[in-house]
Tab-separated table of C-alpha atoms in Angstrom:
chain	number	residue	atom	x	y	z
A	1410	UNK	CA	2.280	-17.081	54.124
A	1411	UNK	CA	-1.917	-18.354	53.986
A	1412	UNK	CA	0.093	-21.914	55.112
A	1413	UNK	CA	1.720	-20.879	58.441
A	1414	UNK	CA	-1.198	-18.864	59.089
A	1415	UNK	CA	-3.744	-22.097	58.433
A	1416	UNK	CA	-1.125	-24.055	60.873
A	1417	UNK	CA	-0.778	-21.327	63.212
A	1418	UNK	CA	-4.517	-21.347	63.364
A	1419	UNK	CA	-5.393	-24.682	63.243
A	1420	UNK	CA	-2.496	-27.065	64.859
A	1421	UNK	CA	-1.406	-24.228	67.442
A	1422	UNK	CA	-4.854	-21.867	68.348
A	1423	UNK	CA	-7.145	-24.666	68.458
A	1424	UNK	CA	-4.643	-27.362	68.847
A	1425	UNK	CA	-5.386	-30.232	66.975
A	1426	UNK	CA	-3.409	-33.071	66.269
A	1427	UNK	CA	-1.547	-32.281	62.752
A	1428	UNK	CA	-1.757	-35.922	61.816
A	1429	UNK	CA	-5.507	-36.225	62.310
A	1430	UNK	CA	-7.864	-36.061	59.551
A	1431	UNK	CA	-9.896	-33.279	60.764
A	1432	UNK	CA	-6.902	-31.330	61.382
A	1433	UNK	CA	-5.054	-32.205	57.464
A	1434	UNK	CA	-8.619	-31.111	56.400
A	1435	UNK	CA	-8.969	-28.425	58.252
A	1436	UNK	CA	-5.467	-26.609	57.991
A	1437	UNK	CA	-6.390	-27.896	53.907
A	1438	UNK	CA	-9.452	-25.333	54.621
A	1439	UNK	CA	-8.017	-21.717	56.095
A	1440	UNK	CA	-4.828	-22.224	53.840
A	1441	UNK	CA	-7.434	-22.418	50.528
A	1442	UNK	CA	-9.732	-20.034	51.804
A	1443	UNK	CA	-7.485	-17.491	52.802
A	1444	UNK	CA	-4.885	-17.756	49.545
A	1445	UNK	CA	-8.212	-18.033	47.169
A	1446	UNK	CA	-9.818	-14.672	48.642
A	1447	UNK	CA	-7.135	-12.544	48.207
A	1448	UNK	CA	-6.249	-13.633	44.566
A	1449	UNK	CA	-9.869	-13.389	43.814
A	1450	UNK	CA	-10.074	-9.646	45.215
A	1451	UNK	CA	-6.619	-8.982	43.416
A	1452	UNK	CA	-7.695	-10.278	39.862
A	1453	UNK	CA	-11.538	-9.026	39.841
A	1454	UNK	CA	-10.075	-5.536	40.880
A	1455	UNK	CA	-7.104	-5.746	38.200
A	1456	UNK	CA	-9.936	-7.255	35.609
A	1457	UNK	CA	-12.575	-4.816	35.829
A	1458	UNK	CA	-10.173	-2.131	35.291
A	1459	UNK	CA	-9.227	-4.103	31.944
A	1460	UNK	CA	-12.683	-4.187	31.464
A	1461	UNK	CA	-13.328	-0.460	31.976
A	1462	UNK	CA	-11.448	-0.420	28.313
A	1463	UNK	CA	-12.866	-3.424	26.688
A	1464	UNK	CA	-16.967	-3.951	26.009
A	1465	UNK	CA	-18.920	-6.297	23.891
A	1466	UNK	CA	-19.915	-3.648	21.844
A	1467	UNK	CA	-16.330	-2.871	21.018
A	1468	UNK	CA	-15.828	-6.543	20.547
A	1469	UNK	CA	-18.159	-6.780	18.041
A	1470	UNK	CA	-16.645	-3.991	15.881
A	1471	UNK	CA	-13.421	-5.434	15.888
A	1472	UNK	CA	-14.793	-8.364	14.913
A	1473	UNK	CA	-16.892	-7.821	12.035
A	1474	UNK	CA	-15.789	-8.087	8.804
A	1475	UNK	CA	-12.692	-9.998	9.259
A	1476	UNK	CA	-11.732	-12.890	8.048
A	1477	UNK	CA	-13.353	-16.081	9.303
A	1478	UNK	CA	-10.122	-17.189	10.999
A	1479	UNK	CA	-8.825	-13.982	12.547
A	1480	UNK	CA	-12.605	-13.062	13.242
A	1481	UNK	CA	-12.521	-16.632	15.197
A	1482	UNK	CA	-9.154	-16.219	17.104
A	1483	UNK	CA	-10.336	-12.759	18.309
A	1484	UNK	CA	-14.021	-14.129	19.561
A	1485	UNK	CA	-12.283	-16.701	21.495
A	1486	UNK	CA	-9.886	-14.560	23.214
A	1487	UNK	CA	-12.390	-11.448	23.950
A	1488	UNK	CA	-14.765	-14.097	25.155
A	1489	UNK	CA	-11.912	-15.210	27.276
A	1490	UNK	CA	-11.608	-11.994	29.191
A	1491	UNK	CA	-14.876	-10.789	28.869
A	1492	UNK	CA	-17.127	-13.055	31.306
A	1493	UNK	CA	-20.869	-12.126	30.366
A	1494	UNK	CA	-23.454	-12.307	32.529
A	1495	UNK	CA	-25.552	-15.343	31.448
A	1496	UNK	CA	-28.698	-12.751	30.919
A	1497	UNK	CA	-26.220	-11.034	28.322
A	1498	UNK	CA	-25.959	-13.735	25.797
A	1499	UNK	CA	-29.165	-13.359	24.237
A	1500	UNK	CA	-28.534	-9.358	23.066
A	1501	UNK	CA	-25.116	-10.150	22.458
A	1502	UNK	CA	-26.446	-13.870	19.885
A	1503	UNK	CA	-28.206	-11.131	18.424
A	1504	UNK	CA	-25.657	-8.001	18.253
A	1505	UNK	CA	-23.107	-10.782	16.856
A	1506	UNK	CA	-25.561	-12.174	13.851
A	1507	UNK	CA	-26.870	-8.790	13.110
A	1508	UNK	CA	-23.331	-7.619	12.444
A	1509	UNK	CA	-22.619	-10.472	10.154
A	1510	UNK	CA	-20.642	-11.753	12.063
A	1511	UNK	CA	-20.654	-15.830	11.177
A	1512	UNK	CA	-22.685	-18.185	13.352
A	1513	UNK	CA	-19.675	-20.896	13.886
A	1514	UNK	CA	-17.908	-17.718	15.310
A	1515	UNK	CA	-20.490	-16.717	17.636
A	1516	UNK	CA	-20.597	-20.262	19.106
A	1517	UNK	CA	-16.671	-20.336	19.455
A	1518	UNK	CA	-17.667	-16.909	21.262
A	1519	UNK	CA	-20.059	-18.596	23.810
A	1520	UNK	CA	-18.269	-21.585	24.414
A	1521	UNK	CA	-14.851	-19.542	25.548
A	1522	UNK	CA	-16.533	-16.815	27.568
A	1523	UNK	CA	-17.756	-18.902	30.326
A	1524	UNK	CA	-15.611	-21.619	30.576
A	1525	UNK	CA	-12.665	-19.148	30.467
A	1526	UNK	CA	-12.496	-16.670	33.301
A	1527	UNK	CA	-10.232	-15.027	35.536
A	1528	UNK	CA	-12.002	-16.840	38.528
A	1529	UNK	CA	-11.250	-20.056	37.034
A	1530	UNK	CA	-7.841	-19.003	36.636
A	1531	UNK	CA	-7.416	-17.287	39.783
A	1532	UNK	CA	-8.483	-20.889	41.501
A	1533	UNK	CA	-6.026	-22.828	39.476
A	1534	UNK	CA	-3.222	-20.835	39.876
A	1535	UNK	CA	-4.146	-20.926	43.926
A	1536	UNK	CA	-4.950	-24.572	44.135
A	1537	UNK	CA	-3.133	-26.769	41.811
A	1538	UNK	CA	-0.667	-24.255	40.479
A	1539	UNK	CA	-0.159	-22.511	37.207
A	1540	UNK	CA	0.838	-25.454	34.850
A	1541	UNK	CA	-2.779	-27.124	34.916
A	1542	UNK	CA	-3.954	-23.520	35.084
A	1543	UNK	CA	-2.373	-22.952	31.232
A	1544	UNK	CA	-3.111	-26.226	30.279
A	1545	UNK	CA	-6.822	-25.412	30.805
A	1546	UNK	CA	-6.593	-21.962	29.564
A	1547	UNK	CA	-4.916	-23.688	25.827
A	1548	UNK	CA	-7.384	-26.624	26.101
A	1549	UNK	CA	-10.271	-24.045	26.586
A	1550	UNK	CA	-9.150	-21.849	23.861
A	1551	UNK	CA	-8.869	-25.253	22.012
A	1552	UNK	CA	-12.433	-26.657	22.472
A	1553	UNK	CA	-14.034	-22.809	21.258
A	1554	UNK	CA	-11.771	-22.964	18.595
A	1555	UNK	CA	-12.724	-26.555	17.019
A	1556	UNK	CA	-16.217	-26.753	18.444
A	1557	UNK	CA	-17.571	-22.914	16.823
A	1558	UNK	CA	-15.715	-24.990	13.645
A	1559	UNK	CA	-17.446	-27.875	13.513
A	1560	UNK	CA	-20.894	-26.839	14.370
A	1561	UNK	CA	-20.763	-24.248	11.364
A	1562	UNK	CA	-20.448	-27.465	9.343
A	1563	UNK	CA	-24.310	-28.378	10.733
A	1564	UNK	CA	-25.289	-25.020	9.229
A	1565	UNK	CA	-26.812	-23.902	12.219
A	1566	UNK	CA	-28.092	-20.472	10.425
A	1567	UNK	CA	-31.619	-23.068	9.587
A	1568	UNK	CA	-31.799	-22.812	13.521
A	1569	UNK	CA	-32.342	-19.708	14.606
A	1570	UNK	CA	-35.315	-18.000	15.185
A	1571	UNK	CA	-36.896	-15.626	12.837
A	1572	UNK	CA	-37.467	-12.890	14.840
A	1573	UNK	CA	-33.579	-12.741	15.218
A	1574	UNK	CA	-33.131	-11.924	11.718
A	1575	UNK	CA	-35.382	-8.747	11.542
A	1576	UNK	CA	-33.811	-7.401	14.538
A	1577	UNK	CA	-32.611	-4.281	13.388
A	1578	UNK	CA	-29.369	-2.496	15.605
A	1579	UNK	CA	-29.503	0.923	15.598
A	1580	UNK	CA	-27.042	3.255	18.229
A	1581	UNK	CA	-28.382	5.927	20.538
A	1582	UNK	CA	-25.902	8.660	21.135
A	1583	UNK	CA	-24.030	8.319	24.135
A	1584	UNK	CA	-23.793	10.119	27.681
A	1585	UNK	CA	-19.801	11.923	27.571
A	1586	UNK	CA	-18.441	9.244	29.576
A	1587	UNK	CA	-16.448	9.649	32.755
A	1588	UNK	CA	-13.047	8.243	31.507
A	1589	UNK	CA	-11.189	9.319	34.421
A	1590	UNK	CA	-9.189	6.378	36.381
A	1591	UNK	CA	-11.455	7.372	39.111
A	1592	UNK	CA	-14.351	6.108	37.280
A	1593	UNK	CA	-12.436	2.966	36.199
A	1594	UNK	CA	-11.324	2.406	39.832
A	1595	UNK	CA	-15.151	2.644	40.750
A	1596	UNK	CA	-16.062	0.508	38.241
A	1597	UNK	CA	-13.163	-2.187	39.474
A	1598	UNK	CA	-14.146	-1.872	43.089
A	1599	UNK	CA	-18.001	-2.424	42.271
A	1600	UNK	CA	-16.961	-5.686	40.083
A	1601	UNK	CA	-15.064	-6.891	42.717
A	1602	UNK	CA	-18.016	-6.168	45.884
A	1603	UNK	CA	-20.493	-7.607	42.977
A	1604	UNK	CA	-18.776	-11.044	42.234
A	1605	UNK	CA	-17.014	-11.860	45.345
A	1606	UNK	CA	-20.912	-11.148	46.920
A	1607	UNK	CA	-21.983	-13.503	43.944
A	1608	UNK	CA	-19.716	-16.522	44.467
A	1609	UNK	CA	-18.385	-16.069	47.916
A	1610	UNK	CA	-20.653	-18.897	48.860
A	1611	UNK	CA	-19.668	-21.284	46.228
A	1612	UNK	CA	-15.977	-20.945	47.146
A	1613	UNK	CA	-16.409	-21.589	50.721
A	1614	UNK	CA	-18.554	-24.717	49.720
A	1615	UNK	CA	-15.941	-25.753	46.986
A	1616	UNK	CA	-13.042	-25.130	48.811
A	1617	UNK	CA	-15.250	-27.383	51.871
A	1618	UNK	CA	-15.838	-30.007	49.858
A	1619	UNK	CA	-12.524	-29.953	48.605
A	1620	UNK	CA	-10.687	-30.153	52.185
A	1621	UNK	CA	-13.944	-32.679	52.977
A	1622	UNK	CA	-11.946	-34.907	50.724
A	1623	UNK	CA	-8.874	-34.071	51.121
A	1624	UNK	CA	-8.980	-35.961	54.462
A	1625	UNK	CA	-11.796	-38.625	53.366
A	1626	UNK	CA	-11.481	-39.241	49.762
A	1627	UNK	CA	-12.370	-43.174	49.075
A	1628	UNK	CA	-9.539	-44.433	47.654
A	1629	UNK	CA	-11.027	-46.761	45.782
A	1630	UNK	CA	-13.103	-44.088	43.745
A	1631	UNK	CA	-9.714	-42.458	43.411
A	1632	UNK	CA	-8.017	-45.143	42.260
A	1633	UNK	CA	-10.933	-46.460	39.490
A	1634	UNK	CA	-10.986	-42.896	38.751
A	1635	UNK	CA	-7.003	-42.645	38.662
A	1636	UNK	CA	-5.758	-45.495	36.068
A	1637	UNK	CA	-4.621	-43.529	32.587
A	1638	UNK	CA	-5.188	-46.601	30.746
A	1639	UNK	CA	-8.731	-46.803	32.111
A	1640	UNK	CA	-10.135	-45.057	29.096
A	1641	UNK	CA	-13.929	-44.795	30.223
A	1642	UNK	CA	-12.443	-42.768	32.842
A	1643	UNK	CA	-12.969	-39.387	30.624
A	1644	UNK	CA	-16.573	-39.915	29.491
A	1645	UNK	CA	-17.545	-41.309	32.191
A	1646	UNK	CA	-16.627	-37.794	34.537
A	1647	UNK	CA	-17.972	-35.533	31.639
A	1648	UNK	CA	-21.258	-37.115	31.270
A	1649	UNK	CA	-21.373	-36.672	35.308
A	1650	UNK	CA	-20.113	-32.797	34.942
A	1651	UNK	CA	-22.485	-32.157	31.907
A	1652	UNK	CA	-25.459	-31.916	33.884
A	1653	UNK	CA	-24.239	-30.436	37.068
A	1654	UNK	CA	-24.219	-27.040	37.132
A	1655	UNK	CA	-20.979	-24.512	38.891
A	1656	UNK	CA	-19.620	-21.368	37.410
A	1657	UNK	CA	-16.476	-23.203	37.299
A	1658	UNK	CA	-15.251	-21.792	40.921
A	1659	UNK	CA	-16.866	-24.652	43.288
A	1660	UNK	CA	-15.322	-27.527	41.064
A	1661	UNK	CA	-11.862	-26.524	41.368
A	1662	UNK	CA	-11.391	-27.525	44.907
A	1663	UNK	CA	-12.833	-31.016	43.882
A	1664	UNK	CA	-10.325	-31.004	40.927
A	1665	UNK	CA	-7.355	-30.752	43.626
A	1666	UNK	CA	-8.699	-33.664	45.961
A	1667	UNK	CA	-8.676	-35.267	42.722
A	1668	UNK	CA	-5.487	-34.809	41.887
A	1669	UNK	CA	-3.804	-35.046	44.888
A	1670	UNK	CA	-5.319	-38.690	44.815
A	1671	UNK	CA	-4.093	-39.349	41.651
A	1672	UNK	CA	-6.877	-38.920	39.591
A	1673	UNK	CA	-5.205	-38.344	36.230
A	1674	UNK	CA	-4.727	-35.420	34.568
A	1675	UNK	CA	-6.754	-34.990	31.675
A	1676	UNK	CA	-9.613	-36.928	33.485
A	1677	UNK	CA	-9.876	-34.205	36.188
A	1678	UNK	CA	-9.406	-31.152	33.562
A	1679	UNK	CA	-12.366	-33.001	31.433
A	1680	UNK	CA	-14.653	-32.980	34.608
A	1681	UNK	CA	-13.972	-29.559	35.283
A	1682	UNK	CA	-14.440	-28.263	31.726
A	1683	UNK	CA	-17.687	-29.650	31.725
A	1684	UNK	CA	-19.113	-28.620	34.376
A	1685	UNK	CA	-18.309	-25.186	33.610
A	1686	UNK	CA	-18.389	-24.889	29.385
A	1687	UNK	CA	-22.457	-26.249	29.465
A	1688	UNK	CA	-24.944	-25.198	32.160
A	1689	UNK	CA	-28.720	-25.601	32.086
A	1690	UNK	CA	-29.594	-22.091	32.803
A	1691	UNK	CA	-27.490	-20.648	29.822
A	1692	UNK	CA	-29.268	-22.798	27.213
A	1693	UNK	CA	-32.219	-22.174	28.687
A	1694	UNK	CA	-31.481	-18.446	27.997
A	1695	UNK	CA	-30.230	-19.400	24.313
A	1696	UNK	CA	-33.460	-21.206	23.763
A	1697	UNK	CA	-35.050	-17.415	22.995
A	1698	UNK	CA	-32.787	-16.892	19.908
A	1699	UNK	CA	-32.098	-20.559	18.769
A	1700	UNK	CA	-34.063	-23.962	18.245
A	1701	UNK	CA	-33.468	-26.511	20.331
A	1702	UNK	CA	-31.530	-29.025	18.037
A	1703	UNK	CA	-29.041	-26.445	17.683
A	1704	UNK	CA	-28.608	-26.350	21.559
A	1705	UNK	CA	-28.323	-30.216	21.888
A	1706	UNK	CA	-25.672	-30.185	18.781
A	1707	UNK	CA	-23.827	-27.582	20.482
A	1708	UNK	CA	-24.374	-29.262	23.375
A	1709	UNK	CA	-23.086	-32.516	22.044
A	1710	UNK	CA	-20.076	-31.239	20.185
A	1711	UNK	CA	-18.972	-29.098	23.308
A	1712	UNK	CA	-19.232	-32.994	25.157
A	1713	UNK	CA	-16.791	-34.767	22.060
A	1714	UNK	CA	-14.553	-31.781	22.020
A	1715	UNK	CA	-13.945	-32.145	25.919
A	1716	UNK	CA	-13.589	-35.676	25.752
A	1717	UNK	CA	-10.813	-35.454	23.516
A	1718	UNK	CA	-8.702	-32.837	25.261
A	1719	UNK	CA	-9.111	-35.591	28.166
A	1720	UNK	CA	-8.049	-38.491	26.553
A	1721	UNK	CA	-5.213	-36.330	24.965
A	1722	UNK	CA	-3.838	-34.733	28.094
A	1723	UNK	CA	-3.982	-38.264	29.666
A	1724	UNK	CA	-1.830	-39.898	27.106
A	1725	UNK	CA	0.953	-36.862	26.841
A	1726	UNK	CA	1.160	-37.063	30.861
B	172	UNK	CA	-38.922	15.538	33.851
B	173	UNK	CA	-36.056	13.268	33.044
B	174	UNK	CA	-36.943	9.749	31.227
B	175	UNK	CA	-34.721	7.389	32.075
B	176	UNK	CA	-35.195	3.744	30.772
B	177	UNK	CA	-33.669	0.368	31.821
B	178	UNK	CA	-32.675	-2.384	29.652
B	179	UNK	CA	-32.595	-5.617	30.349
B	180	UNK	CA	-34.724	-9.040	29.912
B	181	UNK	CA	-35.625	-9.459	33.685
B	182	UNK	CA	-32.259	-10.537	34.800
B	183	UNK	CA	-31.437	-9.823	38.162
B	184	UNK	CA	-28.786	-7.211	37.854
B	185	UNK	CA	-31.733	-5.041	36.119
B	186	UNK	CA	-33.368	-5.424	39.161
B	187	UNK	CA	-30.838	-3.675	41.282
B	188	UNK	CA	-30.217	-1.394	38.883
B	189	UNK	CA	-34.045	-0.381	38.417
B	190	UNK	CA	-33.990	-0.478	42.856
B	191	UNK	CA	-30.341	1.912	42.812
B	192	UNK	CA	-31.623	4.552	40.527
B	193	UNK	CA	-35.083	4.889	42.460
B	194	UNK	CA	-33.496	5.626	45.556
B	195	UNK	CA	-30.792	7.925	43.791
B	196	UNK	CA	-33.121	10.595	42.202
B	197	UNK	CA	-35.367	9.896	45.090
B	198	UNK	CA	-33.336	10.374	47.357
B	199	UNK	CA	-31.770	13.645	45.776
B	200	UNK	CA	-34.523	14.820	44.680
B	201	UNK	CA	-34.408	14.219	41.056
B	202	UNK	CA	-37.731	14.399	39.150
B	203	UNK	CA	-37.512	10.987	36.808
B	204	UNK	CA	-39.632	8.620	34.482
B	205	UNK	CA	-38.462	5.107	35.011
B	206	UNK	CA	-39.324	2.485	32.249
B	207	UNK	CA	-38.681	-0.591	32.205
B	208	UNK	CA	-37.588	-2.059	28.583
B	209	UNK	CA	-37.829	-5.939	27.895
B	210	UNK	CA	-38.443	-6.380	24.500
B	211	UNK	CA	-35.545	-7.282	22.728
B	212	UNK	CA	-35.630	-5.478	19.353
B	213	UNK	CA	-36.244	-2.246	21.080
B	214	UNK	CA	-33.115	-2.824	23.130
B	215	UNK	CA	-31.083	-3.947	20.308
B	216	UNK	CA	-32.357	-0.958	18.566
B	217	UNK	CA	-30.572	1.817	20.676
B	218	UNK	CA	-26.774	-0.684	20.024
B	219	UNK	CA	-26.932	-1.968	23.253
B	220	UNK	CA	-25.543	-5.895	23.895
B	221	UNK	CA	-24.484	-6.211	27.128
B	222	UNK	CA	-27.860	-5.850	29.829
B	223	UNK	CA	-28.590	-4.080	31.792
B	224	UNK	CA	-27.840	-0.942	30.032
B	225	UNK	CA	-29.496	2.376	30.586
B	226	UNK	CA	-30.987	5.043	28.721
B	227	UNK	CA	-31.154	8.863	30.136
B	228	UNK	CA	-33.154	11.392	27.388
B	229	UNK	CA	-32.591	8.856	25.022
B	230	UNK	CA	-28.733	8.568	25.365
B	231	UNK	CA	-26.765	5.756	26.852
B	232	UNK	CA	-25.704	5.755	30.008
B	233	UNK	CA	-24.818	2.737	30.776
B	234	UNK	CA	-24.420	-0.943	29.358
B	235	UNK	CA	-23.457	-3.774	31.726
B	236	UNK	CA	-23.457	-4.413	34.961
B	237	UNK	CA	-24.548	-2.835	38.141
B	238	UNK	CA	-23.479	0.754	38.271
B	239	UNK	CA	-22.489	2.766	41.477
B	240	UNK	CA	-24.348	4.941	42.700
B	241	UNK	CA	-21.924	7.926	42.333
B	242	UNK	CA	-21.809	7.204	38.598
B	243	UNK	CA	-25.832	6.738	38.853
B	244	UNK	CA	-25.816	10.510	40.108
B	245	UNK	CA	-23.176	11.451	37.300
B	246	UNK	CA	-25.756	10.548	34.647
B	247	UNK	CA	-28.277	13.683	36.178
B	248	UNK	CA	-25.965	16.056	36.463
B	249	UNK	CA	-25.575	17.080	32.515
B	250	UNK	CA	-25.220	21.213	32.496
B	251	UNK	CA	-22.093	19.597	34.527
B	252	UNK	CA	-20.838	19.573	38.082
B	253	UNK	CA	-20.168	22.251	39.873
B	254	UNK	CA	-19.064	20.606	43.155
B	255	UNK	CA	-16.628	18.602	41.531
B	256	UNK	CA	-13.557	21.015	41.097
B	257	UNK	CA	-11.373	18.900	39.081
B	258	UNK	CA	-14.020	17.980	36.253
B	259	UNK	CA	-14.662	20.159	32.974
């Protein structure tokens, strides 16, 4: 459907060659664009009524006093349907260690919630279809998992600010909430005119970039990029997608020129995992609760863990 | 006079949410004292984790995200709603 109308527009409206490279990247462009928008609107709408049911503070009281394991699996998958506004992780750091709950579980928690998200998903599913879109999905679920474990080994509870400890929760009574699937419906429609008003930019300038190289990608990048046995490849594109910076939706595009150039695999999932899993701004944020060598440790580990999930899906493909 | 405070450490969204429920009571005519609430212990201290979250007479409103503004005027309308047939 989005690719007859992306050839009906491009090769037959404003007739361009269909074997031209403006034309492959421009048909590449309206089919992406088009597809991409209506999943997004679809999932955010079918999301934020999920969400009308699920809230971090609910989260948090399923989550205390269970087991560390159970407590961990549960962390990782609410923090895989519950994105969190960036400016939310600091109250929630604290919520989560005021309850008890165990540091090493918390930082599963933070690791899962951004990386994993329905827009993520939505642009897999739409751009290189829904096998690398599980495969990220496990691999995410993966790197909370092992990554929360490991830096609970640092003891990380030395790290964090005093102040955090006195915090004391308390719970005002609540307003009788509207529980109506009106309300819910409202609440869906405003998620959806609030985050596709949020990223709409990004995914016209991923899905750009993507179709940019769909038609112009160097091969020889791609193929340097593209041998399995190279095995620099993986660190070498998470160090570059450490420090850059997208909530996950811009990259995705660039993960599909990849592939489609033969870039392998675990290489491209790597890049995209770390671009998303560590951004500046949300340590940054984090800095208020913790110290910062317990940012650069879970910085680091977050780094390994990726690196590993590259190499592996590189060797099993 | 209704006190109404938001909660939220200067993220945007509490912006827009501060801006939307000005112009709500303002705009029906709704007598209110808007605070603004920063500091972290008193926000943690009414349960709330996910900012911005709002407080009306010292009950929760609201907790994440932006809220509509229908639901904005739901929170001022507590001896219920008489033009709404279907609620109560």
């Amino acid at each position: 459907m989005f690719e007859s109308l992306a050839n009906w527009l491009v090769f037959d409206l404003l007739s361009i060659a269909k074997d031209s490279q403006l034309g492959g990247s421009l048909q590449f462009f309206v089919m992406d664009i088009t597809k991409i928008f209506f999943m997004l609107v679809l999932i955010i709408y079918l999301m934020g009524l999920f969400r009308s049911f699920v809230s971090p503070e609910k989260v948090r009281s399923y989550i205390q006093g269970k087991s560390k394991f159970t407590a961990r699996i549960m962390a990782i998958l609410l923090g895989a349907v519950t994105p969190f506004c960036s400016c939310s992780s600091v109250p929630l750091f604290i919520g989560f260690v005021e309850a008890g709950i165990p540091l090493g579980v918390t930082f599963s928690f933070l690791i899962a919630s951004p990386m994993i998200n329905e827009i993520a998903v939505v642009m897999l599913i739409g751009i290189v279809g829904w096998k690398i879109a599980i495969l990220y999905v496990l691999s995410g679920l993966v790197v909370a998992f092992v990554g929360g474990m490991i830096i609970e080994r640092f003891k990380p509870e030395r790290w964090v600010e005093d102040y955090v400890w006195k915090i004391q929760m308390g719970q005002a009574p609540t307003i009788e909430a509207d529980n109506s699937l009106n309300a819910r419906h409202r609440y869906a429609y405003a998620e959806v005119k609030e985050i596709v008003g949020r990223i709409w930019k990004w995914v016209i300038l991923g899905v750009g970039l993507g179709a940019l190289f769909h038609g112009y990608f160097p091969e020889e990048w791609a193929t340097s990029l593209s041998d399995k046995n190279n095995f620099l490849a993986v660190p070498m594109s998470v160090l570059i997608g450490v420090p850059l910076y997208s909530n996950a939706v811009g990259v995705i595009p660039l993960a599909e020129a990849m592939l489609l150039k033969g870039v392998a695999i675990g290489t491209t999932l790597a890049f995209m995992m770390s671009i998303a899993a560590i951004s500046l701004p949300e340590i940054m944020i984090l800095r208020k609760v913790i110290k910062w060598q317990a940012l650069a440790l879970f910085t680091a580990i977050v780094t390994v863990s990726i690196i590993f999930v590259g190499w592996f899906f590189n060797i099993i493909t | 006079m209704i006190e109404v405070k938001v909660l939220g450490s200067g993220c945007a969204n509490c912006e827009t949410t501060m801006k939307l429920i000005e112009d709500v009571t303002s705009e029906n005519g709704i007598a209110i004292n808007l605070e603004k609430v920063e500091d972290m212990a008193e926000i943690m201290s009414y349960g709330i984790m996910s900012t911005p979250g709002v407080l009306v007479d010292g009950k929760i409103a609201h907790a994440g995200g932006i809220p509509d503004k229908k639901t904005i005027l739901g929170w001022f309308s507590s001896s219920c709603c008489p033009a709404d047939d279907n609620c109560c």
